[in-house]
Structure formats: structure tokens, C-alpha cells
Amino acid sequence: MRILLSNDDGYLAPGLNTLATHLSKIADITVVAPERNRSGASNSLTLDRPLSVKQAANGFYYVNGTPTDCVHIALTGLMQDMPDMVISGINDGANMGDDTIYSGTVAAATEGYLLGIPSFAVSMSQHQPAHFETAAKIVVELVKQYNHSEFTEPTLLNINVPDLPLQEIKGRQITRLGKRHKAESVIKLQTPRGETVYWVGAAGQPNDGGEGTDFYAVSQGYVSISPIQVDLTKHSQIAAMQQWLQAKN
């Protein structure tokens, strides 16, 4: 099996390296990741300049672009053979609920999905986690499960893993994305030169985080597996919008 690995934390990130170590035991892996941390890059493509691809001593390729750039370049020119799967991660921190809109980790997997390849985005439940090994072993299990029973349609899975030893993980749950409260306000600071700068505030706490959501599963010690999609059309509003457009002033 051929697997393309990427992430948004950069090619030196411990989560990516841990995942590569474990998956290389069961698959032929190619790593193409950003040269630096690109968290929050979402699905952005670099179109205003050319990109370069370099290879590190450990064989990983790194790109001076976004996570989406990495997967796009890998799948449309760098790799001689298309992979059987794209896996992005393991991210340092959760990507649940509204996080998925901004996440470079999810975006890298999404690029594979858009090109018809089964794709996983894998994240830990908190920043600076102690148990990347847990997530790596779970990903290996899920890849083996896929080999045993392939998906019947293109599939994009958003996977979040509690930061626990493997033996303390209670199981796996198929979940939907929850929602967060409004993000906290920006942090306003003055530089030594008297310039005003802003740090984006922290993400809001879960608002819709009840049973069945990714937030709830992870909080209870389960791996959350959410099948997600790219269609942004709000189909339930199409009829109402048609009536609105036809309404007379």
C-alpha cells in the first residue's frame, strides 16, 4: 500500500515523524510537508509565486508553501504513482467542530479527497500532547481496517484522539462535528516601536458538544471519527431562496 503523509505543523513536527515511523512498517510512505508551521492555513493554495521542493536527510520532502500546496504538488507532479491513501497529521492540538474550517491538517487531507483518494486528518485532543504514539497506533489499526474493508465511495475522515495511553482509550465512535461559542477577543499589544499589533484570540469553548459530537466523544475518552465533506451548499435553503428571489417589492 502507498500512503502520502503531510501535515500543517511542518516536516520536523514530532507528530508527523511518529506517524511516519509507525506507518512505514505496514506501507510504502512518501512524506511531503510544509517547511515550517502553517497551522490555520486552511485550504489556501499559493498562486502568486513558484514553490520549491527540497528533500531532508531522512527522505521527507518539504515545500515552502501551505499544506494544500504540499498535497497538490505531490499528487499532480512529484509522485510517480498515485497513493492509495492520504493521511495528514498527527496534529499538535485538536481539530474539532468549527476548527475544521481553518485547519491546515484537515485541508491537506481534503486535497487528497478532492482528487478521489481516501483521506484521513488526524489530531491530538490538546496541544503539546504526551501520547502521539497512541494516535499513530490507532491510525495503523484504521489503515488495516481499510485494507480489510475498503470504502464504497470517496471518503474524508476527521479523526481526533484523546491524549491518553493506548490502554486507556475506551474505543472509537463515529461522530458529527460539534460547534464552538464565539472566539475570544483579539489580544492587542504595543511593540517597542509603539506600533499596535494583534494576536488572534483563543477558540471558543464547545457550544454544541453533546452526545454524538466529536467534542463529547473525546471528552469521554473515545477516538472521534467524523466523516466530512466539501459541499458548502445549504440545500435546505434553496427552495426558500427561490421564493425570496421571486417575491415582489
PDB file of C-alpha atoms in Angstrom:
ATOM      1  CA  MET A   1       0.000   0.000   0.000  1.00  0.00           C
ATOM      2  CA  ARG A   2       1.225   3.503  -0.874  1.00  0.00           C
ATOM      3  CA  ILE A   3       0.432   6.334   1.550  1.00  0.00           C
ATOM      4  CA  LEU A   4       1.152  10.056   1.190  1.00  0.00           C
ATOM      5  CA  LEU A   5       1.740  11.794   4.530  1.00  0.00           C
ATOM      6  CA  SER A   6       1.509  15.520   5.151  1.00  0.00           C
ATOM      7  CA  ASN A   7       0.611  17.937   7.956  1.00  0.00           C
ATOM      8  CA  ASP A   8       0.421  21.623   8.844  1.00  0.00           C
ATOM      9  CA  ASP A   9       2.941  21.684  11.714  1.00  0.00           C
ATOM     10  CA  GLY A  10       5.917  21.306   9.386  1.00  0.00           C
ATOM     11  CA  TYR A  11       8.150  18.442   8.314  1.00  0.00           C
ATOM     12  CA  LEU A  12      10.090  18.465  11.607  1.00  0.00           C
ATOM     13  CA  ALA A  13       6.969  18.073  13.764  1.00  0.00           C
ATOM     14  CA  PRO A  14       7.071  15.135  16.211  1.00  0.00           C
ATOM     15  CA  GLY A  15       3.531  14.054  15.326  1.00  0.00           C
ATOM     16  CA  LEU A  16       4.422  13.609  11.666  1.00  0.00           C
ATOM     17  CA  ASN A  17       7.635  11.785  12.479  1.00  0.00           C
ATOM     18  CA  THR A  18       5.877   9.431  14.910  1.00  0.00           C
ATOM     19  CA  LEU A  19       3.181   8.664  12.350  1.00  0.00           C
ATOM     20  CA  ALA A  20       5.746   8.036   9.615  1.00  0.00           C
ATOM     21  CA  THR A  21       7.689   5.639  11.832  1.00  0.00           C
ATOM     22  CA  HIS A  22       4.620   3.521  12.544  1.00  0.00           C
ATOM     23  CA  LEU A  23       3.073   3.572   9.068  1.00  0.00           C
ATOM     24  CA  SER A  24       6.365   2.705   7.370  1.00  0.00           C
ATOM     25  CA  LYS A  25       6.073  -0.729   8.986  1.00  0.00           C
ATOM     26  CA  ILE A  26       2.927  -1.545   7.003  1.00  0.00           C
ATOM     27  CA  ALA A  27       3.088   0.693   3.914  1.00  0.00           C
ATOM     28  CA  ASP A  28       5.309   2.451   1.398  1.00  0.00           C
ATOM     29  CA  ILE A  29       5.164   6.060   2.580  1.00  0.00           C
ATOM     30  CA  THR A  30       6.042   9.372   0.980  1.00  0.00           C
ATOM     31  CA  VAL A  31       6.167  12.483   3.181  1.00  0.00           C
ATOM     32  CA  VAL A  32       5.535  15.915   1.658  1.00  0.00           C
ATOM     33  CA  ALA A  33       5.014  18.599   4.299  1.00  0.00           C
ATOM     34  CA  PRO A  34       5.472  22.346   4.797  1.00  0.00           C
ATOM     35  CA  GLU A  35       8.948  23.612   5.641  1.00  0.00           C
ATOM     36  CA  ARG A  36       7.520  25.431   8.691  1.00  0.00           C
ATOM     37  CA  ASN A  37       4.408  25.546  10.846  1.00  0.00           C
ATOM     38  CA  ARG A  38       1.401  26.549   8.734  1.00  0.00           C
ATOM     39  CA  SER A  39      -1.373  25.961  11.266  1.00  0.00           C
ATOM     40  CA  GLY A  40      -4.584  27.752  10.325  1.00  0.00           C
ATOM     41  CA  ALA A  41      -3.698  27.908   6.630  1.00  0.00           C
ATOM     42  CA  SER A  42      -6.967  26.170   5.723  1.00  0.00           C
ATOM     43  CA  ASN A  43      -7.268  25.233   2.036  1.00  0.00           C
ATOM     44  CA  SER A  44      -5.145  28.070   0.676  1.00  0.00           C
ATOM     45  CA  LEU A  45      -3.064  27.500  -2.462  1.00  0.00           C
ATOM     46  CA  THR A  46      -0.008  29.602  -3.276  1.00  0.00           C
ATOM     47  CA  LEU A  47      -0.656  31.184  -6.674  1.00  0.00           C
ATOM     48  CA  ASP A  48       1.441  34.370  -6.504  1.00  0.00           C
ATOM     49  CA  ARG A  49       4.893  32.753  -6.648  1.00  0.00           C
ATOM     50  CA  PRO A  50       6.577  29.485  -7.616  1.00  0.00           C
ATOM     51  CA  LEU A  51       7.180  26.852  -4.949  1.00  0.00           C
ATOM     52  CA  SER A  52      10.280  24.804  -4.258  1.00  0.00           C
ATOM     53  CA  VAL A  53      10.512  21.224  -3.043  1.00  0.00           C
ATOM     54  CA  LYS A  54      13.537  20.039  -1.090  1.00  0.00           C
ATOM     55  CA  GLN A  55      14.411  16.702   0.497  1.00  0.00           C
ATOM     56  CA  ALA A  56      15.649  16.324   4.064  1.00  0.00           C
ATOM     57  CA  ALA A  57      18.252  13.810   5.190  1.00  0.00           C
ATOM     58  CA  ASN A  58      15.526  11.451   6.433  1.00  0.00           C
ATOM     59  CA  GLY A  59      13.879  11.360   2.998  1.00  0.00           C
ATOM     60  CA  PHE A  60      10.985  13.690   3.805  1.00  0.00           C
ATOM     61  CA  TYR A  61      10.146  16.293   1.163  1.00  0.00           C
ATOM     62  CA  TYR A  62       9.356  19.806   2.347  1.00  0.00           C
ATOM     63  CA  VAL A  63       7.724  22.678   0.492  1.00  0.00           C
ATOM     64  CA  ASN A  64       7.844  26.430   1.086  1.00  0.00           C
ATOM     65  CA  GLY A  65       4.066  26.599   0.887  1.00  0.00           C
ATOM     66  CA  THR A  66       0.826  25.566   2.546  1.00  0.00           C
ATOM     67  CA  PRO A  67      -0.412  22.086   3.469  1.00  0.00           C
ATOM     68  CA  THR A  68      -2.686  22.148   0.431  1.00  0.00           C
ATOM     69  CA  ASP A  69       0.277  23.093  -1.754  1.00  0.00           C
ATOM     70  CA  CYS A  70       2.171  20.074  -0.424  1.00  0.00           C
ATOM     71  CA  VAL A  71      -0.510  17.532  -1.255  1.00  0.00           C
ATOM     72  CA  HIS A  72      -1.403  19.166  -4.548  1.00  0.00           C
ATOM     73  CA  ILE A  73       2.210  19.159  -5.732  1.00  0.00           C
ATOM     74  CA  ALA A  74       2.716  15.595  -4.532  1.00  0.00           C
ATOM     75  CA  LEU A  75      -0.338  14.278  -6.346  1.00  0.00           C
ATOM     76  CA  THR A  76      -0.050  16.276  -9.555  1.00  0.00           C
ATOM     77  CA  GLY A  77       3.649  16.126 -10.311  1.00  0.00           C
ATOM     78  CA  LEU A  78       6.007  14.934  -7.608  1.00  0.00           C
ATOM     79  CA  MET A  79       4.880  11.326  -7.092  1.00  0.00           C
ATOM     80  CA  GLN A  80       5.268   8.926  -9.981  1.00  0.00           C
ATOM     81  CA  ASP A  81       2.428   6.695  -8.762  1.00  0.00           C
ATOM     82  CA  MET A  82      -0.752   7.897  -7.078  1.00  0.00           C
ATOM     83  CA  PRO A  83      -1.055   6.799  -3.437  1.00  0.00           C
ATOM     84  CA  ASP A  84      -3.823   4.575  -2.142  1.00  0.00           C
ATOM     85  CA  MET A  85      -4.440   6.949   0.764  1.00  0.00           C
ATOM     86  CA  VAL A  86      -3.559  10.426   2.031  1.00  0.00           C
ATOM     87  CA  ILE A  87      -3.049  10.938   5.772  1.00  0.00           C
ATOM     88  CA  SER A  88      -2.456  14.319   7.383  1.00  0.00           C
ATOM     89  CA  GLY A  89      -1.128  14.670  10.935  1.00  0.00           C
ATOM     90  CA  ILE A  90      -0.632  13.900  13.675  1.00  0.00           C
ATOM     91  CA  ASN A  91      -1.584  17.465  14.593  1.00  0.00           C
ATOM     92  CA  ASP A  92      -0.405  19.096  17.806  1.00  0.00           C
ATOM     93  CA  GLY A  93      -3.870  20.027  19.079  1.00  0.00           C
ATOM     94  CA  ALA A  94      -7.493  19.251  18.324  1.00  0.00           C
ATOM     95  CA  ASN A  95      -9.381  19.899  15.101  1.00  0.00           C
ATOM     96  CA  MET A  96     -12.992  19.541  16.159  1.00  0.00           C
ATOM     97  CA  GLY A  97     -16.192  21.391  15.310  1.00  0.00           C
ATOM     98  CA  ASP A  98     -15.571  24.769  13.698  1.00  0.00           C
ATOM     99  CA  ASP A  99     -11.790  24.182  13.842  1.00  0.00           C
ATOM    100  CA  THR A 100     -12.056  22.175  10.633  1.00  0.00           C
ATOM    101  CA  ILE A 101     -12.801  25.340   8.628  1.00  0.00           C
ATOM    102  CA  TYR A 102      -9.409  26.835   9.497  1.00  0.00           C
ATOM    103  CA  SER A 103      -7.326  23.694   9.921  1.00  0.00           C
ATOM    104  CA  GLY A 104      -4.359  23.106   7.649  1.00  0.00           C
ATOM    105  CA  THR A 105      -4.319  19.497   8.854  1.00  0.00           C
ATOM    106  CA  VAL A 106      -7.847  18.938   7.564  1.00  0.00           C
ATOM    107  CA  ALA A 107      -7.068  20.911   4.408  1.00  0.00           C
ATOM    108  CA  ALA A 108      -4.168  18.631   3.474  1.00  0.00           C
ATOM    109  CA  ALA A 109      -6.439  15.592   3.754  1.00  0.00           C
ATOM    110  CA  THR A 110      -9.191  17.428   1.883  1.00  0.00           C
ATOM    111  CA  GLU A 111      -6.899  17.953  -1.107  1.00  0.00           C
ATOM    112  CA  GLY A 112      -6.420  14.198  -1.357  1.00  0.00           C
ATOM    113  CA  TYR A 113     -10.165  13.661  -1.038  1.00  0.00           C
ATOM    114  CA  LEU A 114     -10.885  16.183  -3.808  1.00  0.00           C
ATOM    115  CA  LEU A 115      -8.664  14.131  -6.101  1.00  0.00           C
ATOM    116  CA  GLY A 116     -10.624  10.974  -5.291  1.00  0.00           C
ATOM    117  CA  ILE A 117      -8.257   9.424  -2.743  1.00  0.00           C
ATOM    118  CA  PRO A 118      -9.445   8.178   0.680  1.00  0.00           C
ATOM    119  CA  SER A 119      -8.021  10.623   3.202  1.00  0.00           C
ATOM    120  CA  PHE A 120      -7.607  10.922   6.974  1.00  0.00           C
ATOM    121  CA  ALA A 121      -6.909  14.045   9.040  1.00  0.00           C
ATOM    122  CA  VAL A 122      -5.541  13.048  12.456  1.00  0.00           C
ATOM    123  CA  SER A 123      -5.213  15.301  15.501  1.00  0.00           C
ATOM    124  CA  MET A 124      -4.486  15.033  19.199  1.00  0.00           C
ATOM    125  CA  SER A 125      -7.042  16.375  21.671  1.00  0.00           C
ATOM    126  CA  GLN A 126      -4.720  19.005  23.151  1.00  0.00           C
ATOM    127  CA  HIS A 127      -1.576  20.996  22.472  1.00  0.00           C
ATOM    128  CA  GLN A 128       1.828  19.584  23.438  1.00  0.00           C
ATOM    129  CA  PRO A 129       0.414  16.071  23.869  1.00  0.00           C
ATOM    130  CA  ALA A 130       2.290  13.292  25.589  1.00  0.00           C
ATOM    131  CA  HIS A 131       0.857  10.409  23.556  1.00  0.00           C
ATOM    132  CA  PHE A 132       1.467  10.800  19.824  1.00  0.00           C
ATOM    133  CA  GLU A 133       2.237   7.066  19.909  1.00  0.00           C
ATOM    134  CA  THR A 134      -1.401   6.363  20.799  1.00  0.00           C
ATOM    135  CA  ALA A 135      -2.692   8.193  17.740  1.00  0.00           C
ATOM    136  CA  ALA A 136      -0.091   6.581  15.471  1.00  0.00           C
ATOM    137  CA  LYS A 137      -1.085   3.089  16.577  1.00  0.00           C
ATOM    138  CA  ILE A 138      -4.773   3.893  16.099  1.00  0.00           C
ATOM    139  CA  VAL A 139      -4.080   5.162  12.577  1.00  0.00           C
ATOM    140  CA  VAL A 140      -2.261   1.913  11.797  1.00  0.00           C
ATOM    141  CA  GLU A 141      -5.333  -0.006  13.002  1.00  0.00           C
ATOM    142  CA  LEU A 142      -7.645   2.118  10.835  1.00  0.00           C
ATOM    143  CA  VAL A 143      -5.445   1.634   7.764  1.00  0.00           C
ATOM    144  CA  LYS A 144      -5.540  -2.121   8.352  1.00  0.00           C
ATOM    145  CA  GLN A 145      -9.325  -1.878   8.715  1.00  0.00           C
ATOM    146  CA  TYR A 146      -9.475  -0.056   5.388  1.00  0.00           C
ATOM    147  CA  ASN A 147      -7.364  -2.760   3.738  1.00  0.00           C
ATOM    148  CA  HIS A 148      -9.784  -5.354   5.081  1.00  0.00           C
ATOM    149  CA  SER A 149     -12.892  -3.413   4.010  1.00  0.00           C
ATOM    150  CA  GLU A 150     -12.422  -0.533   1.563  1.00  0.00           C
ATOM    151  CA  PHE A 151     -14.822   2.403   1.396  1.00  0.00           C
ATOM    152  CA  THR A 152     -17.534   2.280  -1.249  1.00  0.00           C
ATOM    153  CA  GLU A 153     -17.216   5.996  -2.092  1.00  0.00           C
ATOM    154  CA  PRO A 154     -14.616   8.764  -1.744  1.00  0.00           C
ATOM    155  CA  THR A 155     -14.182   9.338   1.971  1.00  0.00           C
ATOM    156  CA  LEU A 156     -12.676  12.073   4.149  1.00  0.00           C
ATOM    157  CA  LEU A 157     -12.356  11.273   7.855  1.00  0.00           C
ATOM    158  CA  ASN A 158     -11.548  13.800  10.581  1.00  0.00           C
ATOM    159  CA  ILE A 159     -10.028  11.865  13.483  1.00  0.00           C
ATOM    160  CA  ASN A 160      -9.336  13.268  16.952  1.00  0.00           C
ATOM    161  CA  VAL A 161      -7.536  11.191  19.568  1.00  0.00           C
ATOM    162  CA  PRO A 162      -7.584  11.755  23.349  1.00  0.00           C
ATOM    163  CA  ASP A 163      -4.133  12.384  24.799  1.00  0.00           C
ATOM    164  CA  LEU A 164      -4.098   9.122  26.753  1.00  0.00           C
ATOM    165  CA  PRO A 165      -2.060   5.909  26.821  1.00  0.00           C
ATOM    166  CA  LEU A 166      -3.457   3.434  24.311  1.00  0.00           C
ATOM    167  CA  GLN A 167      -4.772   1.119  27.016  1.00  0.00           C
ATOM    168  CA  GLU A 168      -6.894   3.952  28.435  1.00  0.00           C
ATOM    169  CA  ILE A 169      -8.675   4.678  25.145  1.00  0.00           C
ATOM    170  CA  LYS A 170     -12.257   3.440  25.591  1.00  0.00           C
ATOM    171  CA  GLY A 171     -12.930   2.808  21.921  1.00  0.00           C
ATOM    172  CA  ARG A 172     -13.817   4.522  18.653  1.00  0.00           C
ATOM    173  CA  GLN A 173     -17.000   6.431  17.857  1.00  0.00           C
ATOM    174  CA  ILE A 174     -18.398   7.751  14.593  1.00  0.00           C
ATOM    175  CA  THR A 175     -19.382  11.335  15.333  1.00  0.00           C
ATOM    176  CA  ARG A 176     -20.622  14.575  13.827  1.00  0.00           C
ATOM    177  CA  LEU A 177     -18.824  17.886  14.143  1.00  0.00           C
ATOM    178  CA  GLY A 178     -19.886  19.978  17.112  1.00  0.00           C
ATOM    179  CA  LYS A 179     -19.826  23.769  17.265  1.00  0.00           C
ATOM    180  CA  ARG A 180     -17.973  26.297  19.376  1.00  0.00           C
ATOM    181  CA  HIS A 181     -19.004  29.540  21.045  1.00  0.00           C
ATOM    182  CA  LYS A 182     -17.702  32.772  19.550  1.00  0.00           C
ATOM    183  CA  ALA A 183     -13.911  33.015  19.691  1.00  0.00           C
ATOM    184  CA  GLU A 184     -12.312  35.155  22.378  1.00  0.00           C
ATOM    185  CA  SER A 185     -11.370  38.735  21.506  1.00  0.00           C
ATOM    186  CA  VAL A 186      -8.047  39.522  19.871  1.00  0.00           C
ATOM    187  CA  ILE A 187      -5.125  40.402  22.137  1.00  0.00           C
ATOM    188  CA  LYS A 188      -3.945  43.945  21.466  1.00  0.00           C
ATOM    189  CA  LEU A 189      -0.291  44.781  22.193  1.00  0.00           C
ATOM    190  CA  GLN A 190       2.194  47.595  21.685  1.00  0.00           C
ATOM    191  CA  THR A 191       5.595  46.858  20.138  1.00  0.00           C
ATOM    192  CA  PRO A 192       8.767  48.574  21.427  1.00  0.00           C
ATOM    193  CA  ARG A 193       8.402  50.893  18.425  1.00  0.00           C
ATOM    194  CA  GLY A 194       4.946  51.951  19.539  1.00  0.00           C
ATOM    195  CA  GLU A 195       3.126  50.006  16.848  1.00  0.00           C
ATOM    196  CA  THR A 196      -0.142  48.287  17.676  1.00  0.00           C
ATOM    197  CA  VAL A 197      -0.258  44.562  16.881  1.00  0.00           C
ATOM    198  CA  TYR A 198      -2.935  41.928  17.364  1.00  0.00           C
ATOM    199  CA  TRP A 199      -2.851  38.246  18.279  1.00  0.00           C
ATOM    200  CA  VAL A 200      -5.899  36.234  17.225  1.00  0.00           C
ATOM    201  CA  GLY A 201      -7.817  35.174  20.335  1.00  0.00           C
ATOM    202  CA  ALA A 202      -8.325  31.617  21.522  1.00  0.00           C
ATOM    203  CA  ALA A 203     -11.078  29.458  20.069  1.00  0.00           C
ATOM    204  CA  GLY A 204     -14.381  29.454  21.919  1.00  0.00           C
ATOM    205  CA  GLN A 205     -15.484  26.637  24.181  1.00  0.00           C
ATOM    206  CA  PRO A 206     -17.874  23.968  22.822  1.00  0.00           C
ATOM    207  CA  ASN A 207     -21.412  25.266  22.345  1.00  0.00           C
ATOM    208  CA  ASP A 208     -22.881  22.210  20.627  1.00  0.00           C
ATOM    209  CA  GLY A 209     -20.853  19.473  22.295  1.00  0.00           C
ATOM    210  CA  GLY A 210     -23.389  16.940  23.431  1.00  0.00           C
ATOM    211  CA  GLU A 211     -23.563  13.215  22.895  1.00  0.00           C
ATOM    212  CA  GLY A 212     -22.851  12.230  19.319  1.00  0.00           C
ATOM    213  CA  THR A 213     -20.396  15.076  18.686  1.00  0.00           C
ATOM    214  CA  ASP A 214     -16.635  14.946  18.332  1.00  0.00           C
ATOM    215  CA  PHE A 215     -16.232  17.101  21.449  1.00  0.00           C
ATOM    216  CA  TYR A 216     -18.248  14.680  23.567  1.00  0.00           C
ATOM    217  CA  ALA A 217     -16.535  11.529  22.317  1.00  0.00           C
ATOM    218  CA  VAL A 218     -13.042  12.850  23.018  1.00  0.00           C
ATOM    219  CA  SER A 219     -14.048  14.190  26.444  1.00  0.00           C
ATOM    220  CA  GLN A 220     -15.250  10.686  27.352  1.00  0.00           C
ATOM    221  CA  GLY A 221     -12.002   9.017  26.291  1.00  0.00           C
ATOM    222  CA  TYR A 222     -13.071   7.812  22.827  1.00  0.00           C
ATOM    223  CA  VAL A 223     -11.430   8.375  19.469  1.00  0.00           C
ATOM    224  CA  SER A 224     -13.726  10.599  17.408  1.00  0.00           C
ATOM    225  CA  ILE A 225     -14.089   9.714  13.722  1.00  0.00           C
ATOM    226  CA  SER A 226     -16.178  12.208  11.730  1.00  0.00           C
ATOM    227  CA  PRO A 227     -16.920  11.667   8.030  1.00  0.00           C
ATOM    228  CA  ILE A 228     -16.886  15.154   6.497  1.00  0.00           C
ATOM    229  CA  GLN A 229     -17.472  16.672   3.068  1.00  0.00           C
ATOM    230  CA  VAL A 230     -16.693  19.748   0.999  1.00  0.00           C
ATOM    231  CA  ASP A 231     -20.149  20.668  -0.370  1.00  0.00           C
ATOM    232  CA  LEU A 232     -20.911  24.096   1.171  1.00  0.00           C
ATOM    233  CA  THR A 233     -24.360  24.371  -0.390  1.00  0.00           C
ATOM    234  CA  LYS A 234     -27.134  24.747   2.215  1.00  0.00           C
ATOM    235  CA  HIS A 235     -29.601  22.578   0.353  1.00  0.00           C
ATOM    236  CA  SER A 236     -32.415  23.165   2.870  1.00  0.00           C
ATOM    237  CA  GLN A 237     -32.483  26.875   1.910  1.00  0.00           C
ATOM    238  CA  ILE A 238     -32.657  26.502  -1.863  1.00  0.00           C
ATOM    239  CA  ALA A 239     -36.479  26.496  -2.041  1.00  0.00           C
ATOM    240  CA  ALA A 240     -36.773  29.412   0.398  1.00  0.00           C
ATOM    241  CA  MET A 241     -34.219  31.434  -1.569  1.00  0.00           C
ATOM    242  CA  GLN A 242     -36.119  30.769  -4.802  1.00  0.00           C
ATOM    243  CA  GLN A 243     -39.268  32.165  -3.165  1.00  0.00           C
ATOM    244  CA  TRP A 244     -37.315  35.142  -1.803  1.00  0.00           C
ATOM    245  CA  LEU A 245     -35.912  35.952  -5.223  1.00  0.00           C
ATOM    246  CA  GLN A 246     -39.367  35.846  -6.788  1.00  0.00           C
ATOM    247  CA  ALA A 247     -41.032  37.946  -4.075  1.00  0.00           C
ATOM    248  CA  LYS A 248     -42.190  41.379  -5.277  1.00  0.00           C
ATOM    249  CA  ASN A 249     -41.151  44.594  -3.538  1.00  0.00           C
TER     250      ASN A 249
END
